Amino acid sequence: MDEKSSGNENRDGASPSRTAPRVVIVGAGFGGLAAARELGNTEVDVTVIDRRNHNLFQPLLYQVATAALSPADISEPIRRTLGRYRNIKVMLAEVVGVDTAAKRVNLDYGSSVPYDQLVIATGSEYNYFGHEDWRAWAPGLKTIHEARLIRQRLLLAFEKAELSQDPEEKKALLTSVIIGGGPTGVEMAGAIAELGRFMITRDFRKLEPDHMRVILVEAGPKILAAFPDNLTAYARQALEKMGVEVMTGVTVEAISKDEVVAGSMRIRTGCVIWGAGVKASPAGRWLGIEGKAGGRIPVGPDLSVTGFPDVYAIGDTALGLAEDGKPLPALAQVAKQQGEYLGKAIRTGLLEGKPADPFRFRNRGNTAVVGRNSAIFDFGRWTLKGWFAWLLWALVHVYLLVNFEKRLLVSIQWIWRYLTRQRGARLIDENAASFVPSSTQRTET
Amino acid sequence: MDEKSSGNENRDGASPSRTAPRVVIVGAGFGGLAAARELGNTEVDVTVIDRRNHNLFQPLLYQVATAALSPADISEPIRRTLGRYRNIKVMLAEVVGVDTAAKRVNLDYGSSVPYDQLVIATGSEYNYFGHEDWRAWAPGLKTIHEARLIRQRLLLAFEKAELSQDPEEKKALLTSVIIGGGPTGVEMAGAIAELGRFMITRDFRKLEPDHMRVILVEAGPKILAAFPDNLTAYARQALEKMGVEVMTGVTVEAISKDEVVAGSMRIRTGCVIWGAGVKASPAGRWLGIEGKAGGRIPVGPDLSVTGFPDVYAIGDTALGLAEDGKPLPALAQVAKQQGEYLGKAIRTGLLEGKPADPFRFRNRGNTAVVGRNSAIFDFGRWTLKGWFAWLLWALVHVYLLVNFEKRLLVSIQWIWRYLTRQRGARLIDENAASFVPSSTQRTET
């Protein structure tokens, strides 16, 4: 043991001395990782804590849910991302609380980590507005686990439909309901419509393309509310051209295993997806803060949590304000810019004692993809839609993907699928065959 | 409904008339698919039944288990593989029995499918020799589900070790035990040794390469028993050079959650993998056959099941004999050749009334990969080992991969990993962080 523990000593020797300022970052999403990178290979002693071992490129998660990409194509081990920085330690653990008096972060397995400065970058989760029981039937799209679940249900519904003898049940199984007309909802609706049509015409013998229904339900007056009207109108048209039924101003009353009650309609369905509104992670509780606008933690111009000078919050979980005083949107680019800003600010603050200028968000353009060849871009001053927007969207996302290998692989898969319309990741897990529709209790002849 | 059912009629119109001979193939592995392809776009009415929706390229499954490839990289939807053949119907269902008198295959959900000729290609499963309780702690490597499970345990053990405060526990968590010295066991041992060393040196701060142990336990006198001694000796050397402890002539007495009792040794471990011996799928029972040598179904020179002229068995689940009267090995190439032979034979038999010559197995060479840059090849007359064998192995497997996209993607990933030693698919599922070692119940300072 002595030998090995001395081995540990040597290892620790590589990382900064115990007197180095200690920064703990909770959450390794776009924001947390950007902050960590800025602090990489400095004299700061950094600990990154996440309950997952991988960092997920969420903008493409809908492609995992629709069997276009594999989970590993859009996720990277956090240890790999940060491995090159000798002063950064990564812990796979769940934070259960923060002791702001003792300046310690408490972890799920009883241990705790001390900090001088704490960065909370824990993101957001789907908001079921009090209907937690809906979660089981209508998963959101935040994690690889949920994406796999949706993929599983989607593909399985088609398999069941192929076996089913009852036309009504067949139709129900081929009906997908997406709740929430935000970017995720729109992207899912488009992708499911494309996947379904492709699979039915190519791979199924007893299904007809017009057996399939994709229904997008939005409670508000329009989909993609964050975008200007001309883009919204275009997106709606594009969706409807793909066969998606867009229902605006319709609220969901109930969700069960195979039925959605939307407004006055009862819709039998094989797959329900939840994309209606997010709320901040419960990190506010750790500080005893109520949180505003969906539990988001109010932060000042330096991104420090109001009332906690040593605690910062960034990304979806923080309520930052733009120069016009409006709350910043919950977007990857906001989280990323805040992370970079904060990383720099902490570095210069801790090591050089320089105060930082207030954070300024630069809008890099807001985008949503409707389907093959059609997307929308909003750059504030000007907008873009259609094929060129789609191309730009694809280029931007390929570029953003975290590492070269994946950028290359994903590009190849996209080009290949674009040429062949193939779907590469149509996997149903082993124990799937047991799900079969009741009405198939009948002998074929 | 009328419209839709008439729609179905039209669809069915494309497939052969009801009077066409009906061939049912159970199992879409190497054998089943090869047989189906031979019957594709003929006047035969073919139904392929599998309990999974995907066909798995098992020779590379160990790379999924060790985070090198994604499940979708080595699996393809059966519907895609067979989609282009209008006379082939695919059913996602589990066969529960065969009524040889009525000539019907009974499915799990109460339905049944009629056949004129039945092909059983249901493969094999791991044999725990009566210790079914070991399965939970020592998964085999036959399905994507098992590969994900092993990957999860492997990666999680390293994460736990990084957090652990107890050197003994750290060491236990970094100890992997592979049971069974066949190709799968050897491939897993080599791949785990490489993965572990790479991850520890690059991504972990509190682990040392020499904390890690990979133990390969074989009950017989030598590993890779099917190979000539010079290759076996080389493989053992290569493994030991990679730090794998090879124990031959040692039988496993007990397996529990975190301990393996092998011979007189009690080995605390973070991950156990079972690769010791397979048995045929229980398909024999469907015919009321006992089965020989691990439940394999005896077949004649035309691959028909002895006593059942209309039922054929191929691949791991069949006990075919080579020209020298020895049983054929349970290898992918045997299944594939039998499938091609049987598909042709059924086609010519049913459509032209021609009897087929007896099946002859042509040995394409038996191979096993030990690790980066080292593999072995046995072509009977001559053998090959080392870097060139590894290159050949890689080329052959890339070539064998079922479709172009994947062949290309996998090649790129291999080349990339070869240059960078990166591992692309190091995913731990969401609910993983909860697993943490007991001894970490202690506050860091």
Tab-separated table of N, CA, C and O in Angstrom, chain A residues 358-399:
chain	number	residue	atom	x	y	z
A	358	PRO	N	-18.637	43.622	-16.896
A	358	PRO	CA	-19.876	42.830	-16.869
A	358	PRO	C	-20.021	41.940	-18.110
A	358	PRO	O	-19.478	42.246	-19.169
A	359	PHE	N	-20.750	40.827	-17.942
A	359	PHE	CA	-20.970	39.886	-19.039
A	359	PHE	C	-21.873	40.503	-20.106
A	359	PHE	O	-22.853	41.162	-19.804
A	360	ARG	N	-21.501	40.303	-21.368
A	360	ARG	CA	-22.332	40.764	-22.488
A	360	ARG	C	-22.599	39.578	-23.398
A	360	ARG	O	-21.663	38.916	-23.836
A	361	PHE	N	-23.880	39.301	-23.677
A	361	PHE	CA	-24.229	38.209	-24.577
A	361	PHE	C	-24.191	38.679	-26.025
A	361	PHE	O	-24.751	39.719	-26.361
A	362	ARG	N	-23.478	37.950	-26.871
A	362	ARG	CA	-23.464	38.251	-28.309
A	362	ARG	C	-24.289	37.197	-29.031
A	362	ARG	O	-23.921	36.015	-29.016
A	363	ASN	N	-25.363	37.599	-29.655
A	363	ASN	CA	-26.264	36.655	-30.316
A	363	ASN	C	-25.628	36.098	-31.585
A	363	ASN	O	-25.369	36.822	-32.531
A	364	ARG	N	-25.358	34.787	-31.578
A	364	ARG	CA	-24.733	34.140	-32.745
A	364	ARG	C	-25.795	33.626	-33.713
A	364	ARG	O	-25.486	32.917	-34.668
A	365	GLY	N	-27.045	33.921	-33.445
A	365	GLY	CA	-28.113	33.449	-34.322
A	365	GLY	C	-28.836	32.272	-33.696
A	365	GLY	O	-28.216	31.361	-33.168
A	366	ASN	N	-30.167	32.347	-33.746
A	366	ASN	CA	-31.006	31.298	-33.166
A	366	ASN	C	-31.550	30.453	-34.318
A	366	ASN	O	-32.011	30.997	-35.310
A	367	THR	N	-31.480	29.129	-34.190
A	367	THR	CA	-31.843	28.274	-35.314
A	367	THR	C	-32.721	27.109	-34.891
A	367	THR	O	-32.716	26.705	-33.728
A	368	ALA	N	-33.500	26.597	-35.825
A	368	ALA	CA	-34.257	25.361	-35.639
A	368	ALA	C	-34.325	24.673	-36.991
A	368	ALA	O	-34.441	25.336	-38.026
A	369	VAL	N	-34.236	23.338	-36.978
A	369	VAL	CA	-34.281	22.593	-38.234
A	369	VAL	C	-35.638	21.898	-38.332
A	369	VAL	O	-36.117	21.313	-37.375
A	370	VAL	N	-36.280	22.037	-39.490
A	370	VAL	CA	-37.622	21.479	-39.649
A	370	VAL	C	-37.546	20.084	-40.231
A	370	VAL	O	-38.300	19.191	-39.861
A	371	GLY	N	-36.612	19.880	-41.132
A	371	GLY	CA	-36.447	18.559	-41.727
A	371	GLY	C	-35.370	18.621	-42.779
A	371	GLY	O	-34.661	19.623	-42.891
A	372	ARG	N	-35.271	17.531	-43.521
A	372	ARG	CA	-34.314	17.442	-44.600
A	372	ARG	C	-34.463	18.673	-45.495
A	372	ARG	O	-35.543	18.957	-45.998
A	373	ASN	N	-33.410	19.415	-45.652
A	373	ASN	CA	-33.398	20.567	-46.558
A	373	ASN	C	-34.128	21.798	-46.065
A	373	ASN	O	-34.265	22.764	-46.815
A	374	SER	N	-34.666	21.798	-44.860
A	374	SER	CA	-35.317	23.039	-44.445
A	374	SER	C	-35.069	23.350	-42.980
A	374	SER	O	-35.237	22.498	-42.104
A	375	ALA	N	-34.623	24.585	-42.740
A	375	ALA	CA	-34.341	25.072	-41.393
A	375	ALA	C	-34.586	26.572	-41.373
A	375	ALA	O	-34.850	27.187	-42.412
A	376	ILE	N	-34.542	27.150	-40.166
A	376	ILE	CA	-34.687	28.602	-40.053
A	376	ILE	C	-33.564	29.162	-39.195
A	376	ILE	O	-33.055	28.488	-38.296
A	377	PHE	N	-33.141	30.368	-39.492
A	377	PHE	CA	-32.104	31.062	-38.749
A	377	PHE	C	-32.586	32.470	-38.434
A	377	PHE	O	-33.137	33.144	-39.305
A	378	ASP	N	-32.380	32.899	-37.192
A	378	ASP	CA	-32.729	34.270	-36.821
A	378	ASP	C	-31.488	34.951	-36.253
A	378	ASP	O	-31.021	34.598	-35.174
A	379	PHE	N	-30.957	35.889	-37.009
A	379	PHE	CA	-29.764	36.599	-36.555
A	379	PHE	C	-30.122	37.974	-35.992
A	379	PHE	O	-29.261	38.850	-35.905
A	380	GLY	N	-31.407	38.139	-35.641
A	380	GLY	CA	-31.819	39.451	-35.145
A	380	GLY	C	-32.024	40.411	-36.289
A	380	GLY	O	-33.136	40.545	-36.795
A	381	ARG	N	-30.936	40.995	-36.770
A	381	ARG	CA	-31.055	41.956	-37.877
A	381	ARG	C	-31.653	41.290	-39.110
A	381	ARG	O	-32.563	41.803	-39.722
A	382	TRP	N	-31.161	40.126	-39.477
A	382	TRP	CA	-31.675	39.460	-40.677
A	382	TRP	C	-32.002	37.988	-40.388
A	382	TRP	O	-31.573	37.440	-39.367
A	383	THR	N	-32.774	37.375	-41.261
A	383	THR	CA	-33.197	35.982	-41.068
A	383	THR	C	-32.917	35.157	-42.325
A	383	THR	O	-32.638	35.714	-43.386
A	384	LEU	N	-33.017	33.844	-42.152
A	384	LEU	CA	-32.684	32.918	-43.235
A	384	LEU	C	-33.611	31.723	-43.113
A	384	LEU	O	-33.916	31.284	-41.994
A	385	LYS	N	-34.089	31.189	-44.248
A	385	LYS	CA	-34.918	29.982	-44.179
A	385	LYS	C	-34.719	29.127	-45.424
A	385	LYS	O	-34.194	29.602	-46.430
A	386	GLY	N	-35.118	27.830	-45.314
A	386	GLY	CA	-35.074	26.936	-46.474
A	386	GLY	C	-33.790	26.120	-46.552
A	386	GLY	O	-33.145	25.851	-45.542
A	387	TRP	N	-33.430	25.770	-47.791
A	387	TRP	CA	-32.328	24.837	-47.993
A	387	TRP	C	-31.005	25.430	-47.510
A	387	TRP	O	-30.231	24.772	-46.823
A	388	PHE	N	-30.783	26.691	-47.826
A	388	PHE	CA	-29.504	27.286	-47.450
A	388	PHE	C	-29.388	27.382	-45.927
A	388	PHE	O	-28.333	27.110	-45.360
A	389	ALA	N	-30.491	27.701	-45.281
A	389	ALA	CA	-30.490	27.736	-43.814
A	389	ALA	C	-30.154	26.347	-43.269
A	389	ALA	O	-29.399	26.197	-42.307
A	390	TRP	N	-30.708	25.320	-43.936
A	390	TRP	CA	-30.446	23.950	-43.494
A	390	TRP	C	-28.959	23.626	-43.631
A	390	TRP	O	-28.338	23.080	-42.728
A	391	LEU	N	-28.402	24.015	-44.780
A	391	LEU	CA	-26.979	23.770	-45.018
A	391	LEU	C	-26.137	24.466	-43.946
A	391	LEU	O	-25.264	23.873	-43.315
A	392	LEU	N	-26.471	25.723	-43.699
A	392	LEU	CA	-25.735	26.491	-42.683
A	392	LEU	C	-25.877	25.814	-41.317
A	392	LEU	O	-24.905	25.614	-40.595
A	393	TRP	N	-27.115	25.413	-41.008
A	393	TRP	CA	-27.369	24.723	-39.744
A	393	TRP	C	-26.466	23.490	-39.631
A	393	TRP	O	-25.801	23.268	-38.621
A	394	ALA	N	-26.422	22.709	-40.714
A	394	ALA	CA	-25.618	21.474	-40.690
A	394	ALA	C	-24.140	21.808	-40.483
A	394	ALA	O	-23.477	21.228	-39.624
A	395	LEU	N	-23.662	22.784	-41.230
A	395	LEU	CA	-22.242	23.148	-41.122
A	395	LEU	C	-21.928	23.613	-39.700
A	395	LEU	O	-20.974	23.153	-39.076
A	396	VAL	N	-22.752	24.506	-39.194
A	396	VAL	CA	-22.520	25.035	-37.843
A	396	VAL	C	-22.476	23.894	-36.832
A	396	VAL	O	-21.568	23.801	-36.005
A	397	HIS	N	-23.433	22.964	-36.940
A	397	HIS	CA	-23.496	21.899	-35.930
A	397	HIS	C	-22.355	20.911	-36.070
A	397	HIS	O	-21.807	20.439	-35.085
A	398	VAL	N	-22.001	20.591	-37.302
A	398	VAL	CA	-20.842	19.717	-37.480
A	398	VAL	C	-19.623	20.399	-36.852
A	398	VAL	O	-18.868	19.790	-36.104
A	399	TYR	N	-19.494	21.700	-37.120
A	399	TYR	CA	-18.340	22.427	-36.584
A	399	TYR	C	-18.347	22.409	-35.054
A	399	TYR	O	-17.310	22.226	-34.407
